[in-house]
């Protein structure tokens, strides 16, 4: 993406993440969708004024621009040439000729960009829905957590041991919200450690115990890594048994799905 936006350091418009959240066409409570903001033709000053466009609405707007294949700079550049009242013609009907023409141009641009990069459009869309880059999505990984610098990438390649028996199950490694990262940092500070990464772990299988091998490049054998799971009822972090720490791997014994924080604690 060329140019910038008011969350330049936190947003990757190409894959639709904004502070680790995805709002797309979702209607926020008493809020605007990304397409509504686009159609209304808000100016740069209005977009950057939080009294006019909330942070969540702005995230939705950026993701909508990505979905039609244009950048914020391109949107702002076309504003002077748009009909009064936004991109829609008479009465704001988005299905009118003007709206259709602009949507078609955006769709064509997105399709051509995907084709040129060799990435199937379906893959790009699926990655965006998980707030991930294409690389993260294809590798079932989380490379960066919102608000966390120098995160250690984490992924899961399958072969989870379910209730003591080998299986072909793969546990999904998903993005968290910035609030999870903040809470994990507080937990790390309380035990004198450093957060390596935070991820939400999901699966389509029921289990009493699951031994999950997480790939974390750079981890070394004997490194003191503690794993905590966020308890939504108490608002506390609960310690999770770490079965093994070896080169590039952390093996965890889970009893339920949820948000895990991987924290390095200095050896005593």
Short mmCIF file of C-alpha atoms in Angstrom, two decimals:
data_model
loop_
_atom_site.label_atom_id
_atom_site.label_comp_id
_atom_site.label_asym_id
_atom_site.label_seq_id
_atom_site.Cartn_x
_atom_site.Cartn_y
_atom_site.Cartn_z
CA UNK A 1 0.00 0.00 0.00
CA UNK A 2 1.33 3.43 -0.90
CA UNK A 3 0.69 6.50 1.16
CA UNK A 4 -0.60 6.28 4.70
CA UNK A 5 -3.57 6.26 6.98
CA UNK A 6 -4.18 7.26 10.55
CA UNK A 7 -3.25 3.77 11.77
CA UNK A 8 -0.33 3.24 9.42
CA UNK A 9 1.68 1.20 11.92
CA UNK A 10 -1.24 -1.00 12.99
CA UNK A 11 -3.11 -1.67 9.75
CA UNK A 12 -2.28 -3.88 6.81
CA UNK A 13 -4.98 -2.95 4.32
CA UNK A 14 -3.88 -5.63 1.87
CA UNK A 15 -5.15 -8.32 4.20
CA UNK A 16 -7.71 -6.36 6.17
CA UNK A 17 -6.44 -6.17 9.72
CA UNK A 18 -6.86 -3.21 11.99
CA UNK A 19 -5.64 -3.50 15.57
CA UNK A 20 -6.10 -7.24 15.11
CA UNK A 21 -9.81 -6.81 14.36
CA UNK A 22 -11.89 -7.25 11.24
CA UNK A 23 -15.10 -5.31 10.76
CA UNK A 24 -15.67 -5.44 6.98
CA UNK A 25 -19.35 -5.02 6.17
CA UNK A 26 -20.51 -5.73 9.72
CA UNK A 27 -22.88 -3.08 11.04
CA UNK A 28 -21.46 -1.83 14.32
CA UNK A 29 -23.80 -0.74 17.10
CA UNK A 30 -25.19 2.61 15.97
CA UNK A 31 -22.33 2.76 13.48
CA UNK A 32 -21.58 2.83 9.77
CA UNK A 33 -20.31 0.02 7.57
CA UNK A 34 -17.21 0.49 5.47
CA UNK A 35 -19.28 0.71 2.31
CA UNK A 36 -21.56 3.38 3.81
CA UNK A 37 -18.52 5.50 4.63
CA UNK A 38 -17.19 4.98 1.12
CA UNK A 39 -20.50 5.82 -0.54
CA UNK A 40 -20.95 8.95 1.60
CA UNK A 41 -17.63 10.34 0.36
CA UNK A 42 -16.12 11.51 3.66
CA UNK A 43 -13.15 13.83 3.34
CA UNK A 44 -9.71 13.09 4.82
CA UNK A 45 -10.39 15.54 7.65
CA UNK A 46 -13.67 13.80 8.47
CA UNK A 47 -12.11 10.33 8.30
CA UNK A 48 -9.40 11.34 10.76
CA UNK A 49 -11.81 13.06 13.14
CA UNK A 50 -12.87 10.49 15.77
CA UNK A 51 -15.94 12.62 16.53
CA UNK A 52 -17.14 11.92 12.98
CA UNK A 53 -15.77 8.43 12.26
CA UNK A 54 -15.04 6.11 15.19
CA UNK A 55 -11.95 3.91 15.28
CA UNK A 56 -14.03 0.82 14.55
CA UNK A 57 -15.83 2.52 11.67
CA UNK A 58 -12.47 3.60 10.24
CA UNK A 59 -11.26 -0.01 10.43
CA UNK A 60 -14.38 -1.11 8.57
CA UNK A 61 -13.76 1.57 5.93
CA UNK A 62 -10.15 0.45 5.36
CA UNK A 63 -11.19 -3.15 5.00
CA UNK A 64 -13.91 -2.21 2.50
CA UNK A 65 -11.33 -0.33 0.41
CA UNK A 66 -9.15 -3.45 0.41
CA UNK A 67 -12.09 -5.59 -0.68
CA UNK A 68 -12.65 -3.44 -3.79
CA UNK A 69 -8.95 -3.16 -4.57
CA UNK A 70 -8.12 0.49 -3.89
CA UNK A 71 -6.03 2.33 -1.31
CA UNK A 72 -7.09 5.22 0.89
CA UNK A 73 -4.98 7.59 -1.22
CA UNK A 74 -6.81 6.45 -4.36
CA UNK A 75 -10.17 6.94 -2.62
CA UNK A 76 -9.21 10.49 -1.60
CA UNK A 77 -7.90 11.27 -5.10
CA UNK A 78 -11.21 10.29 -6.72
CA UNK A 79 -13.37 12.35 -4.34
CA UNK A 80 -13.33 15.58 -6.44
CA UNK A 81 -14.68 13.64 -9.44
CA UNK A 82 -17.51 11.91 -7.60
CA UNK A 83 -21.12 13.08 -7.83
CA UNK A 84 -22.43 15.20 -4.97
CA UNK A 85 -23.58 12.93 -2.16
CA UNK A 86 -20.98 10.21 -2.69
CA UNK A 87 -20.30 7.51 -5.22
CA UNK A 88 -23.96 6.63 -5.68
CA UNK A 89 -26.16 8.49 -8.11
CA UNK A 90 -29.69 9.81 -7.53
CA UNK A 91 -31.02 9.08 -4.07
CA UNK A 92 -27.88 7.26 -2.98
CA UNK A 93 -28.92 3.96 -4.64
CA UNK A 94 -25.73 1.88 -4.59
CA UNK A 95 -27.10 -0.32 -7.37
CA UNK A 96 -27.33 2.62 -9.76
CA UNK A 97 -25.07 3.00 -12.77
CA UNK A 98 -22.47 5.16 -11.00
CA UNK A 99 -22.17 2.82 -8.03
CA UNK A 100 -22.02 -0.26 -10.25
CA UNK A 101 -19.26 1.24 -12.39
CA UNK A 102 -17.06 2.05 -9.40
CA UNK A 103 -17.69 -1.34 -7.77
CA UNK A 104 -16.84 -3.14 -11.01
CA UNK A 105 -13.58 -1.23 -11.36
CA UNK A 106 -12.65 -2.14 -7.80
CA UNK A 107 -13.55 -5.79 -8.26
CA UNK A 108 -11.56 -6.00 -11.46
CA UNK A 109 -8.53 -4.37 -9.82
CA UNK A 110 -8.67 -6.78 -6.88
CA UNK A 111 -8.97 -9.78 -9.18
CA UNK A 112 -6.05 -8.64 -11.35
CA UNK A 113 -3.88 -7.97 -8.31
CA UNK A 114 -4.59 -11.42 -6.91
CA UNK A 115 -3.91 -13.06 -10.27
CA UNK A 116 -0.64 -11.18 -10.69
CA UNK A 117 0.58 -12.25 -7.25
CA UNK A 118 -0.37 -15.87 -7.85
CA UNK A 119 -2.61 -15.91 -4.78
CA UNK A 120 -6.16 -17.23 -5.32
CA UNK A 121 -8.81 -14.66 -4.50
CA UNK A 122 -10.54 -17.16 -2.20
CA UNK A 123 -7.34 -17.47 -0.16
CA UNK A 124 -6.99 -13.69 0.18
CA UNK A 125 -10.60 -13.41 1.32
CA UNK A 126 -10.26 -16.26 3.82
CA UNK A 127 -7.10 -14.68 5.24
CA UNK A 128 -8.86 -11.33 5.58
CA UNK A 129 -11.75 -12.94 7.43
CA UNK A 130 -9.27 -14.18 10.04
CA UNK A 131 -7.44 -10.82 10.16
CA UNK A 132 -4.34 -12.57 8.87
CA UNK A 133 -1.81 -12.08 6.14
CA UNK A 134 -1.94 -14.70 3.42
CA UNK A 135 1.28 -16.21 4.79
CA UNK A 136 -0.18 -16.50 8.28
CA UNK A 137 -3.38 -18.04 6.93
CA UNK A 138 -1.66 -20.61 4.74
CA UNK A 139 0.68 -21.67 7.54
CA UNK A 140 -1.93 -21.72 10.32
CA UNK A 141 0.22 -19.19 12.12
CA UNK A 142 0.19 -15.95 14.04
CA UNK A 143 3.31 -13.93 13.31
CA UNK A 144 2.32 -10.74 15.11
CA UNK A 145 -0.12 -9.95 17.90
CA UNK A 146 -1.63 -6.45 18.22
CA UNK A 147 0.44 -4.26 20.49
CA UNK A 148 3.27 -6.78 20.84
CA UNK A 149 6.73 -5.99 19.50
CA UNK A 150 9.17 -8.68 18.40
CA UNK A 151 6.67 -11.52 18.74
CA UNK A 152 7.88 -15.07 18.20
CA UNK A 153 5.78 -16.61 15.40
CA UNK A 154 3.58 -19.50 16.45
CA UNK A 155 1.94 -22.16 14.31
CA UNK A 156 0.46 -25.65 14.65
CA UNK A 157 1.02 -28.41 12.12
CA UNK A 158 -1.40 -31.08 13.28
CA UNK A 159 -0.93 -34.53 14.86
CA UNK A 160 -2.51 -33.40 18.12
CA UNK A 161 -2.70 -36.17 20.70
CA UNK A 162 -6.33 -36.35 21.83
CA UNK A 163 -7.08 -38.04 25.16
CA UNK A 164 -3.77 -39.87 24.94
CA UNK A 165 -4.27 -41.18 21.40
CA UNK A 166 -2.54 -39.90 18.22
CA UNK A 167 -4.85 -38.15 15.77
CA UNK A 168 -4.80 -36.22 12.50
CA UNK A 169 -6.34 -33.18 14.21
CA UNK A 170 -4.91 -29.71 13.63
CA UNK A 171 -5.68 -26.94 16.10
CA UNK A 172 -6.26 -23.54 14.52
CA UNK A 173 -3.98 -20.69 15.62
CA UNK A 174 -5.94 -17.43 15.41
CA UNK A 175 -5.46 -13.73 16.08
CA UNK A 176 -6.45 -12.11 19.36
CA UNK A 177 -7.63 -8.60 20.21
CA UNK A 178 -5.33 -5.95 21.63
CA UNK A 179 -7.03 -6.36 25.01
CA UNK A 180 -5.75 -9.93 25.21
CA UNK A 181 -2.23 -8.74 24.48
CA UNK A 182 -2.46 -6.05 27.16
CA UNK A 183 -3.71 -8.59 29.70
CA UNK A 184 -0.90 -10.99 28.76
CA UNK A 185 1.68 -8.23 29.23
CA UNK A 186 0.29 -7.55 32.70
CA UNK A 187 0.54 -11.26 33.55
CA UNK A 188 4.12 -11.38 32.27
CA UNK A 189 5.05 -8.33 34.34
CA UNK A 190 3.56 -9.98 37.43
CA UNK A 191 5.86 -13.00 37.07
CA UNK A 192 8.89 -11.09 35.79
CA UNK A 193 8.64 -12.47 32.27
CA UNK A 194 8.26 -11.41 28.65
CA UNK A 195 5.38 -12.23 26.32
CA UNK A 196 6.54 -14.20 23.29
CA UNK A 197 3.15 -14.32 21.61
CA UNK A 198 -0.59 -14.54 22.27
CA UNK A 199 -3.02 -16.56 20.15
CA UNK A 200 -6.51 -18.00 20.27
CA UNK A 201 -6.55 -21.75 19.80
CA UNK A 202 -9.61 -23.37 18.25
CA UNK A 203 -10.58 -26.82 17.00
CA UNK A 204 -13.58 -28.84 15.88
CA UNK A 205 -13.02 -31.74 18.26
CA UNK A 206 -14.10 -32.34 21.86
CA UNK A 207 -11.46 -33.54 24.30
CA UNK A 208 -10.55 -33.92 27.95
CA UNK A 209 -6.85 -33.52 27.28
CA UNK A 210 -4.95 -32.53 24.15
CA UNK A 211 -1.19 -32.52 23.77
CA UNK A 212 -0.48 -29.82 21.20
CA UNK A 213 2.89 -29.25 19.57
CA UNK A 214 3.33 -25.57 18.69
CA UNK A 215 6.08 -24.55 16.29
CA UNK A 216 7.85 -21.42 17.57
CA UNK A 217 11.04 -20.73 15.59
CA UNK A 218 13.89 -19.48 17.74
CA UNK A 219 12.86 -21.24 20.92
CA UNK A 220 15.72 -23.27 22.42
CA UNK A 221 15.77 -26.44 24.48
CA UNK A 222 15.65 -25.72 28.19
CA UNK A 223 14.24 -22.21 27.73
CA UNK A 224 11.90 -21.41 30.61
CA UNK A 225 8.58 -20.84 28.82
CA UNK A 226 5.35 -20.77 30.77
CA UNK A 227 1.94 -20.93 29.12
CA UNK A 228 -1.23 -19.36 30.49
CA UNK A 229 -4.84 -19.56 29.33
CA UNK A 230 -7.23 -16.66 29.77
CA UNK A 231 -10.28 -17.46 31.90
CA UNK A 232 -13.18 -15.29 30.76
CA UNK A 233 -15.19 -16.03 33.92
CA UNK A 234 -12.61 -14.84 36.43
CA UNK A 235 -10.65 -12.54 34.14
CA UNK A 236 -7.47 -14.27 35.28
CA UNK A 237 -4.71 -16.22 33.53
CA UNK A 238 -4.60 -19.90 34.44
CA UNK A 239 -1.37 -21.86 34.18
CA UNK A 240 -1.31 -24.58 31.50
CA UNK A 241 1.02 -27.57 31.73
CA UNK A 242 4.03 -27.38 29.42
CA UNK A 243 4.98 -30.93 28.46
CA UNK A 244 8.19 -30.06 26.63
CA UNK A 245 10.32 -27.20 25.35
CA UNK A 246 12.76 -28.18 22.63
CA UNK A 247 14.41 -26.54 19.64
CA UNK A 248 11.74 -24.45 17.87
CA UNK A 249 8.86 -26.22 19.66
CA UNK A 250 6.68 -25.80 22.74
CA UNK A 251 4.42 -28.75 23.59
CA UNK A 252 1.40 -27.91 25.73
CA UNK A 253 -1.16 -30.11 27.51
CA UNK A 254 -4.50 -28.36 27.03
CA UNK A 255 -7.79 -29.20 28.73
CA UNK A 256 -9.89 -26.63 26.85
CA UNK A 257 -9.71 -24.26 23.90
CA UNK A 258 -9.11 -20.55 24.29
CA UNK A 259 -6.54 -17.75 24.36
CA UNK A 260 -2.99 -18.82 25.24
CA UNK A 261 -0.12 -16.53 26.26
CA UNK A 262 3.40 -17.86 25.84
CA UNK A 263 5.67 -16.14 28.37
CA UNK A 264 9.42 -16.49 28.76
CA UNK A 265 10.57 -16.28 32.37
CA UNK A 266 14.27 -15.82 33.14
CA UNK A 267 15.91 -18.82 34.80
CA UNK A 268 16.40 -18.34 38.51
#
